[in-house]
Short mmCIF file of C-alpha atoms and ligand atoms in Angstrom, two decimals:
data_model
loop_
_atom_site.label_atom_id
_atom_site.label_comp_id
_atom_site.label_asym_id
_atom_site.label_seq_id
_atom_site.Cartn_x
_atom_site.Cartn_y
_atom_site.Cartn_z
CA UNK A 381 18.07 112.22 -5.16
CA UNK A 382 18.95 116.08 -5.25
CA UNK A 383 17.37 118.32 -7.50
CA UNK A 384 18.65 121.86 -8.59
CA UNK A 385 15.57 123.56 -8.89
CA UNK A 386 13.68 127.02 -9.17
CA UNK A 387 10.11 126.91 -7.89
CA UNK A 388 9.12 128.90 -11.31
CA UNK A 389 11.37 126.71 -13.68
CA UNK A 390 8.78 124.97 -15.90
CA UNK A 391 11.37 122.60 -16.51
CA UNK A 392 11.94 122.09 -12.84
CA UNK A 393 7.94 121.18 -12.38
CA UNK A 394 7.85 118.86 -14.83
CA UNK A 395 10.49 116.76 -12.93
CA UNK A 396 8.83 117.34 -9.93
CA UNK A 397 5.76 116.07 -11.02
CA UNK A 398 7.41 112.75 -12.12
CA UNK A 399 9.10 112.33 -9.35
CA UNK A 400 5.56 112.99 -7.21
CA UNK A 401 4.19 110.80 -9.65
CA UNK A 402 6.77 107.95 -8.70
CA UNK A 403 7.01 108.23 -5.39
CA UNK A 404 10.23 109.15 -5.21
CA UNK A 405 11.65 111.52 -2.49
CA UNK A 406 14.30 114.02 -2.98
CA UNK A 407 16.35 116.70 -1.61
CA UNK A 408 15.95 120.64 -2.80
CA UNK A 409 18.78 122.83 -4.03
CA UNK A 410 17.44 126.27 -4.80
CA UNK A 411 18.86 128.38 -7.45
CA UNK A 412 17.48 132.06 -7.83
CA UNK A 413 17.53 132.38 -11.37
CA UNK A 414 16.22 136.23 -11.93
CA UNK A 415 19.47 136.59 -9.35
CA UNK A 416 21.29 134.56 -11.63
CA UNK A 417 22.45 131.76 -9.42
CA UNK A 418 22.74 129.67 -12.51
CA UNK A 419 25.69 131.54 -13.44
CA UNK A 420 27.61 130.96 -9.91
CA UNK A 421 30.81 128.66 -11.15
CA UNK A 422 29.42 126.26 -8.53
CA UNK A 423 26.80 125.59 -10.41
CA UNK A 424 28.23 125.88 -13.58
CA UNK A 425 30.15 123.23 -12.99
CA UNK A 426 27.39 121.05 -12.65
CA UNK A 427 25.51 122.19 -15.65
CA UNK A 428 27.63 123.44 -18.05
CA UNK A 429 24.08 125.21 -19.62
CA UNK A 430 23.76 127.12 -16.59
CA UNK A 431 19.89 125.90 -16.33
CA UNK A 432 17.86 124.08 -13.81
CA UNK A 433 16.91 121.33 -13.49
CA UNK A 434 19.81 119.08 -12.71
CA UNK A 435 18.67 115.94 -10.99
CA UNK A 436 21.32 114.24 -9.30
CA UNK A 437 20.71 110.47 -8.39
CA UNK A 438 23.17 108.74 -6.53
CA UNK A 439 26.21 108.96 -8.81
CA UNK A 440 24.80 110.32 -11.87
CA UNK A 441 23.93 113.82 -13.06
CA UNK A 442 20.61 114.11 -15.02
CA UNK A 443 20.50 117.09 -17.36
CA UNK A 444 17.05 118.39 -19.63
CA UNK A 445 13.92 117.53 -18.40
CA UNK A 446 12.17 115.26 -20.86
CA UNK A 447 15.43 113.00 -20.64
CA UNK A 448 15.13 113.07 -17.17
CA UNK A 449 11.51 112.01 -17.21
CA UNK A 450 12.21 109.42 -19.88
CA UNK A 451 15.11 108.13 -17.36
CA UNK A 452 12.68 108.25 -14.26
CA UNK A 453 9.88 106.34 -16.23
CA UNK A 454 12.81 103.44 -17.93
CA UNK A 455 13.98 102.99 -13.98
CA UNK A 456 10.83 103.30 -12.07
CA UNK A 457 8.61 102.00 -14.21
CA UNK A 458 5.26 102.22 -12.27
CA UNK A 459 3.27 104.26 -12.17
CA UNK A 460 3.66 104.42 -15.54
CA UNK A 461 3.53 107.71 -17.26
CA UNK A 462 3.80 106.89 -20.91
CA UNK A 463 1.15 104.49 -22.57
CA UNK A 464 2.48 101.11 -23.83
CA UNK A 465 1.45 100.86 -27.17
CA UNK A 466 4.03 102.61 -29.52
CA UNK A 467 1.96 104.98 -31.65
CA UNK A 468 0.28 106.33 -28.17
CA UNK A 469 3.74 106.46 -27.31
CA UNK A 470 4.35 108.46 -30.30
CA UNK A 471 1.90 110.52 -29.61
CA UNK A 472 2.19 111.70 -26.10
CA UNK A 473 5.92 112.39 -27.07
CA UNK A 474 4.87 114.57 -29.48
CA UNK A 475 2.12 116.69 -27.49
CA UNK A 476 4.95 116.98 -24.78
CA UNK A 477 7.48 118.35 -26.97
CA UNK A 478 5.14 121.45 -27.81
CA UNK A 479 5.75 122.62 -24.85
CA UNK A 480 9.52 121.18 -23.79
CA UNK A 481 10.67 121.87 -27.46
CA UNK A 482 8.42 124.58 -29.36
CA UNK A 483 6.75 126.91 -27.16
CA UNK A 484 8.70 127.14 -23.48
CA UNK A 485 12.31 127.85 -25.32
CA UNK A 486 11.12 130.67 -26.41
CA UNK A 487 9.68 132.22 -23.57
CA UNK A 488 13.12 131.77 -20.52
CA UNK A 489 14.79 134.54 -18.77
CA UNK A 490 17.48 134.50 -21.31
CA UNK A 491 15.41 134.94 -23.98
CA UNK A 492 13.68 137.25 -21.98
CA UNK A 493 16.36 138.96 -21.19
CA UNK A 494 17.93 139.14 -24.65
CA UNK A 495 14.49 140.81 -25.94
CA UNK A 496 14.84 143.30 -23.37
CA UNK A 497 18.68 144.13 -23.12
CA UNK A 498 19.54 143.43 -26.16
CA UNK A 499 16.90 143.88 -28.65
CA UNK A 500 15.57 146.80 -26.57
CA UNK A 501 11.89 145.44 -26.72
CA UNK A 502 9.75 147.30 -24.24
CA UNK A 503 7.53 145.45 -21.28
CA UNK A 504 5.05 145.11 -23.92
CA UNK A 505 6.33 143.79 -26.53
CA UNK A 506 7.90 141.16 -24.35
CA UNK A 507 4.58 140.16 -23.14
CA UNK A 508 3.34 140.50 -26.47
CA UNK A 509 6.21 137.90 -26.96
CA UNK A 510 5.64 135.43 -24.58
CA UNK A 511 1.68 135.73 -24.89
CA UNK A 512 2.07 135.02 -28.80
CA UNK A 513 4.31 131.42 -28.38
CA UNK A 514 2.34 129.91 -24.71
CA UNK A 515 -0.43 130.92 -26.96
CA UNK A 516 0.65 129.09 -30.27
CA UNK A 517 1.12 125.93 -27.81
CA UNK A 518 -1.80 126.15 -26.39
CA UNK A 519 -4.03 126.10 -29.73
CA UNK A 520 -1.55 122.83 -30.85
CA UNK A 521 -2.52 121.39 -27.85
CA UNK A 522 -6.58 122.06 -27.70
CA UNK A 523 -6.80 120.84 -31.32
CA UNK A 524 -4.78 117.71 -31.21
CA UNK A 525 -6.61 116.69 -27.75
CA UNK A 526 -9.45 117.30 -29.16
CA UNK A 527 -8.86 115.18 -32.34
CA UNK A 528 -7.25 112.49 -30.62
CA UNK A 529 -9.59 109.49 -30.42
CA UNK A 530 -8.10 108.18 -26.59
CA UNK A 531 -8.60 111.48 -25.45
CA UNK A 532 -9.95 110.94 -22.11
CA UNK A 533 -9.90 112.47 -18.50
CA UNK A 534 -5.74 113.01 -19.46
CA UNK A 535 -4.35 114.05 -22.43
CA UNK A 536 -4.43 110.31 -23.77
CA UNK A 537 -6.75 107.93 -21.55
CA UNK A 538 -7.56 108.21 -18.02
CA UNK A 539 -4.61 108.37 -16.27
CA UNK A 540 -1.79 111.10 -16.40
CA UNK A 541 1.14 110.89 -18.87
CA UNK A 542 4.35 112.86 -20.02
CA UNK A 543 1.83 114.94 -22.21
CA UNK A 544 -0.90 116.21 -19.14
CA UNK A 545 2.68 117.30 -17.32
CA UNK A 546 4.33 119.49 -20.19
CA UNK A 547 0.63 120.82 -20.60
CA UNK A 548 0.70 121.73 -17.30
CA UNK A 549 4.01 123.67 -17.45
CA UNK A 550 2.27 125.46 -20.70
CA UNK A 551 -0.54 126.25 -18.51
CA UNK A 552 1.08 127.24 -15.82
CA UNK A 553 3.24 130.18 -17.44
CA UNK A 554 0.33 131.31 -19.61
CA UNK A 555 -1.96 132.23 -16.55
CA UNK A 556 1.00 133.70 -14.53
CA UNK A 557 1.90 135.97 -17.90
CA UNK A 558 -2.36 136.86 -17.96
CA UNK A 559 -2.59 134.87 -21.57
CA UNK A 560 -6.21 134.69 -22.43
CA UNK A 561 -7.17 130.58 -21.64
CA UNK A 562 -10.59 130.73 -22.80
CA UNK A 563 -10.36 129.30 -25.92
CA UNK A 564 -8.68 126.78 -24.37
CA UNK A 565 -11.43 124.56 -22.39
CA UNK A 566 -9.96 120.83 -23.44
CA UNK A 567 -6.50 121.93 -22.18
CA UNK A 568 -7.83 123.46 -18.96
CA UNK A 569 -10.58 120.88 -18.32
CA UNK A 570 -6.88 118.37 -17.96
CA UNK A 571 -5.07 121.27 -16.00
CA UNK A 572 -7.71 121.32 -13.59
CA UNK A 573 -7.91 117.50 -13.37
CA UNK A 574 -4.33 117.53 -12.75
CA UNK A 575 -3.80 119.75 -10.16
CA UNK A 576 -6.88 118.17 -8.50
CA UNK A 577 -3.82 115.17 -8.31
CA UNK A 578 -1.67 115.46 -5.16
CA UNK A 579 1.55 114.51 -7.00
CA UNK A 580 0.58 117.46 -9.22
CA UNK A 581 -0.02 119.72 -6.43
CA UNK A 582 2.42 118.92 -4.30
CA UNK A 583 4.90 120.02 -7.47
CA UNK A 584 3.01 123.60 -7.61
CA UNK A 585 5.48 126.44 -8.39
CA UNK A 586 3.70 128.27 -5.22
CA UNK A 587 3.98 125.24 -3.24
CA UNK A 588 7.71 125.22 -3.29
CA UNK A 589 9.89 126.91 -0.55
CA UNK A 590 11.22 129.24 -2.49
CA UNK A 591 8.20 130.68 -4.16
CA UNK A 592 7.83 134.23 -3.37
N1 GSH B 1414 15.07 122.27 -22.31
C1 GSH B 1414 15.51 122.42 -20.95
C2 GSH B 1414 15.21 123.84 -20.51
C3 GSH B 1414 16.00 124.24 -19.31
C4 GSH B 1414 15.76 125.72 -19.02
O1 GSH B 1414 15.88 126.57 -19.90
N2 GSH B 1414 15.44 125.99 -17.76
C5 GSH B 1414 15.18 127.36 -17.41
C6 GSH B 1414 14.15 127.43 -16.32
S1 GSH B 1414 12.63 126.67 -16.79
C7 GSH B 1414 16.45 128.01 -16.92
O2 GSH B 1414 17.13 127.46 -16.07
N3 GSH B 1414 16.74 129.19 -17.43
C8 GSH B 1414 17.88 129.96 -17.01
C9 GSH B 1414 18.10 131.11 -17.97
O3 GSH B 1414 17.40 131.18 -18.98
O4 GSH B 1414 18.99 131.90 -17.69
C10 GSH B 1414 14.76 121.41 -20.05
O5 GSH B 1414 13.64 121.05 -20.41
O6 GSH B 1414 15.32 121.00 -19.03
#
């Protein structure tokens, strides 16, 4: 498999993660995207969205990340990484989508950049920005995990699903843009128990070649 990828991309960790998670090998393609290698026709040609990740396997292009984690999971089934029972099912889709759906569209470089070229926000009230929706995720998160009667050592039982991933790629941004965690202890009690996981440290944005 080939994956376009950006070792900052939270998109681009989730996938590694599953893929880490699988046991499934794959091939780097680096795009810079503050250089704005996602714009190159090349790539553009490959994702018409001019985003990472792309995961190519075999013949097939693979094209938003919870797709592509929902494809990994349907053809490489173990180890599982969504329960079996359909409301838990439910409801790891839904803690997942906080972050893939709500709270990490708001915060990319184009949006970022938009804010600042366009809408003229200073550094500040970008940060302001981006601190406000990780934030807004984060607080989803802590409540529902803590309401959630399977809560266990993961987001939902005691092994690692499609929810403890996109809550690691919520984490992840809010420490590198200095959001205050600490009210926050369920969700970082599972980031820590994550990363203490090889597949998810293996997938660490500073564990990638390109990190910087
Ligand atoms: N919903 C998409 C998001 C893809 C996305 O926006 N990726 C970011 C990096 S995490 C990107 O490539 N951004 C390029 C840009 O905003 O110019 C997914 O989950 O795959």
């Amino acid at each position: 498999m080939k994956l376009y990828t950006y070792y900052r991309s939270q998109a681009s960790f989730r996938v590694r993660i599953a893929l880490n998670i699988k046991g499934l090998k794959r091939e780097d393609s680096f795009l810079h995207l503050e250089k704005g290698d996602q714009f190159a026709a090349g790539y553009t040609a490959v994702n018409p969205q001019a985003v990472v990740p792309t995961l190519i396997d075999g013949n097939a292009k693979l094209f938003q990340s919870l797709a592509i984690l929902e494809y990994l999971e349907e053809k490489y089934p173990e180890p599982p990484i969504l329960p079996k029972d359909p409301l838990a099912r439910a409801w790891v889709r839904g803690l997942a989508l906080i972050n893939v759906a709500d709270s990490h569209p708001l915060i990319v470089p184009r949006i970022r950049n938009y804010l600042t070229k366009v809408l003229k926000l200073s550094d500040e009230q970008r940060l302001a920005w981006i601190q406000h929706w990780l934030g807004k995720g984060l607080e989803a998160m802590e409540s529902l995990i803590g309401e959630h009667p399977q809560s266990g050592r993961f987001c939902h039982g005691d092994s690692a699903t499609v929810a403890d991933i996109c809550l690691v790629t919520q984490v992840f941004p809010a420490q590198m843009f200095k959001c205050d965690v600490g009210p926050y202890p369920k969700v970082m009690r599972i980031f820590e128990t994550c990363l203490a996981l090889p597949a998810f440290a293996a997938a660490h944005p500073m564990k990638q070649p390109d990190a910087e």
